[in-house]
Coordinates of C-alpha atoms in Angstrom, one line a residue:
M30 CA 157.9 50.6 174.2
R31 CA 157.4 48.8 177.5
S32 CA 158.3 45.3 178.6
P33 CA 156.6 44.9 182.0
S34 CA 157.8 41.3 182.3
A35 CA 161.4 42.4 182.0
G36 CA 160.8 45.5 184.1
K37 CA 162.1 47.8 181.2
A38 CA 160.7 50.6 179.2
F39 CA 162.3 52.0 176.0
V40 CA 161.8 55.5 174.7
E41 CA 163.4 57.0 171.6
V42 CA 164.4 60.6 171.9
V43 CA 165.3 62.5 168.7
A44 CA 166.8 66.0 168.9
T45 CA 165.5 68.3 166.2
K46 CA 168.0 71.1 167.0
S47 CA 171.2 71.5 168.9
V48 CA 170.6 71.1 172.6
R49 CA 172.5 70.7 175.8
G50 CA 170.9 70.2 179.2
D51 CA 169.1 67.7 181.4
L52 CA 166.3 65.4 180.4
R53 CA 163.8 65.0 183.2
F54 CA 161.9 61.7 183.8
L55 CA 158.5 62.0 185.4
I56 CA 156.3 59.3 186.8
D57 CA 152.8 60.4 187.9
G58 CA 153.9 64.0 187.6
K59 CA 156.8 63.6 190.0
E60 CA 160.4 63.9 188.9
V61 CA 162.2 60.6 189.5
G62 CA 165.5 61.3 187.8
T63 CA 167.4 63.3 185.3
K64 CA 170.1 62.5 182.7
A65 CA 172.4 65.0 181.0
I66 CA 172.0 65.1 177.2
A67 CA 173.8 66.8 174.4
A68 CA 173.0 66.9 170.7
G69 CA 174.5 68.8 167.8
S70 CA 177.9 69.4 166.4
E71 CA 179.4 70.8 169.6
R72 CA 179.6 68.0 172.2
P73 CA 180.9 68.6 175.7
R74 CA 184.0 66.8 176.8
L75 CA 182.4 64.8 179.6
M76 CA 179.4 63.0 178.3
Q77 CA 178.6 59.5 179.6
P78 CA 176.1 57.3 178.0
V79 CA 174.8 55.7 181.2
R80 CA 173.5 57.0 184.5
T81 CA 172.9 54.2 187.0
A82 CA 171.9 53.5 190.5
S83 CA 174.5 50.8 191.2
F84 CA 177.7 51.2 193.1
W85 CA 179.8 49.7 190.3
G86 CA 178.1 51.8 187.7
A87 CA 179.2 54.8 189.6
W88 CA 182.8 53.7 189.3
L89 CA 182.5 53.1 185.5
Y90 CA 180.5 56.3 184.9
P91 CA 181.6 58.9 187.4
A92 CA 180.7 62.1 185.5
E93 CA 177.1 62.2 186.9
D94 CA 175.8 61.3 190.3
T95 CA 174.1 58.0 190.7
L96 CA 170.3 57.6 190.6
P97 CA 168.6 57.1 193.9
A98 CA 169.0 53.5 195.0
N99 CA 165.4 53.1 196.1
G100 CA 163.9 55.0 193.1
P101 CA 161.9 53.6 190.2
L102 CA 164.8 54.0 187.8
A103 CA 167.7 51.6 187.9
E104 CA 169.5 52.9 184.8
V105 CA 169.1 55.4 182.0
E106 CA 171.2 54.9 178.9
F107 CA 171.6 56.9 175.6
A108 CA 173.2 55.5 172.5
Y109 CA 175.7 58.2 171.5
P110 CA 177.8 57.8 168.4
D111 CA 181.4 56.7 169.2
R112 CA 184.0 59.4 169.2
D113 CA 187.2 59.1 167.2
L114 CA 190.0 58.5 169.7
G115 CA 192.8 58.6 167.1
F116 CA 195.1 55.6 167.4
L117 CA 193.4 54.4 170.6
P118 CA 190.7 51.8 170.4
G119 CA 187.2 53.2 170.9
G120 CA 184.5 52.3 173.4
E121 CA 184.6 51.6 177.1
M122 CA 186.5 48.3 176.7
G123 CA 189.1 49.9 174.5
I124 CA 189.8 52.6 177.2
L125 CA 190.0 50.0 179.9
I126 CA 192.4 47.8 177.9
V127 CA 194.7 50.8 177.1
F128 CA 194.7 51.8 180.8
F129 CA 195.5 48.2 181.8
L130 CA 198.4 47.9 179.3
A131 CA 199.7 51.4 180.3
S132 CA 199.7 50.3 184.0
L133 CA 201.7 47.1 183.1
V134 CA 204.3 49.1 181.2
F135 CA 204.6 51.7 184.0
G136 CA 204.9 48.9 186.6
A137 CA 207.6 47.2 184.6
A138 CA 209.5 50.5 184.1
V139 CA 209.7 51.3 187.8
L140 CA 210.9 47.8 188.9
K141 CA 214.6 48.5 188.7
P142 CA 214.6 52.1 189.9
L143 CA 212.7 51.1 193.0
K144 CA 214.7 47.9 193.4
I145 CA 211.7 45.7 193.4
Q146 CA 212.2 41.9 192.8
I147 CA 209.5 39.5 191.7

């Protein structure tokens, strides 16, 4: 489905068998980008749902290189099912919140040993 006014195109990809590799995107027969994809019961450890051309997107999703900044693709996103992270909250925001809270706890724990006063 295309939405030219929004500058977006949506394509549904359905895997019919287990697969792991790169999905290539072609415009007028020329490759304009790729995105790693995995489907099946065995999923690789590092799978990110988004590949982007932005600087900040590269910080949030570092597992793959960024798309070319001047290319026709700004972002490629797959909707993977969330993984069970045990007692940790799932999703990107859950991971960021856990990292933030762990940083606060670590910072508070080293205040006295390092003789830091606030």
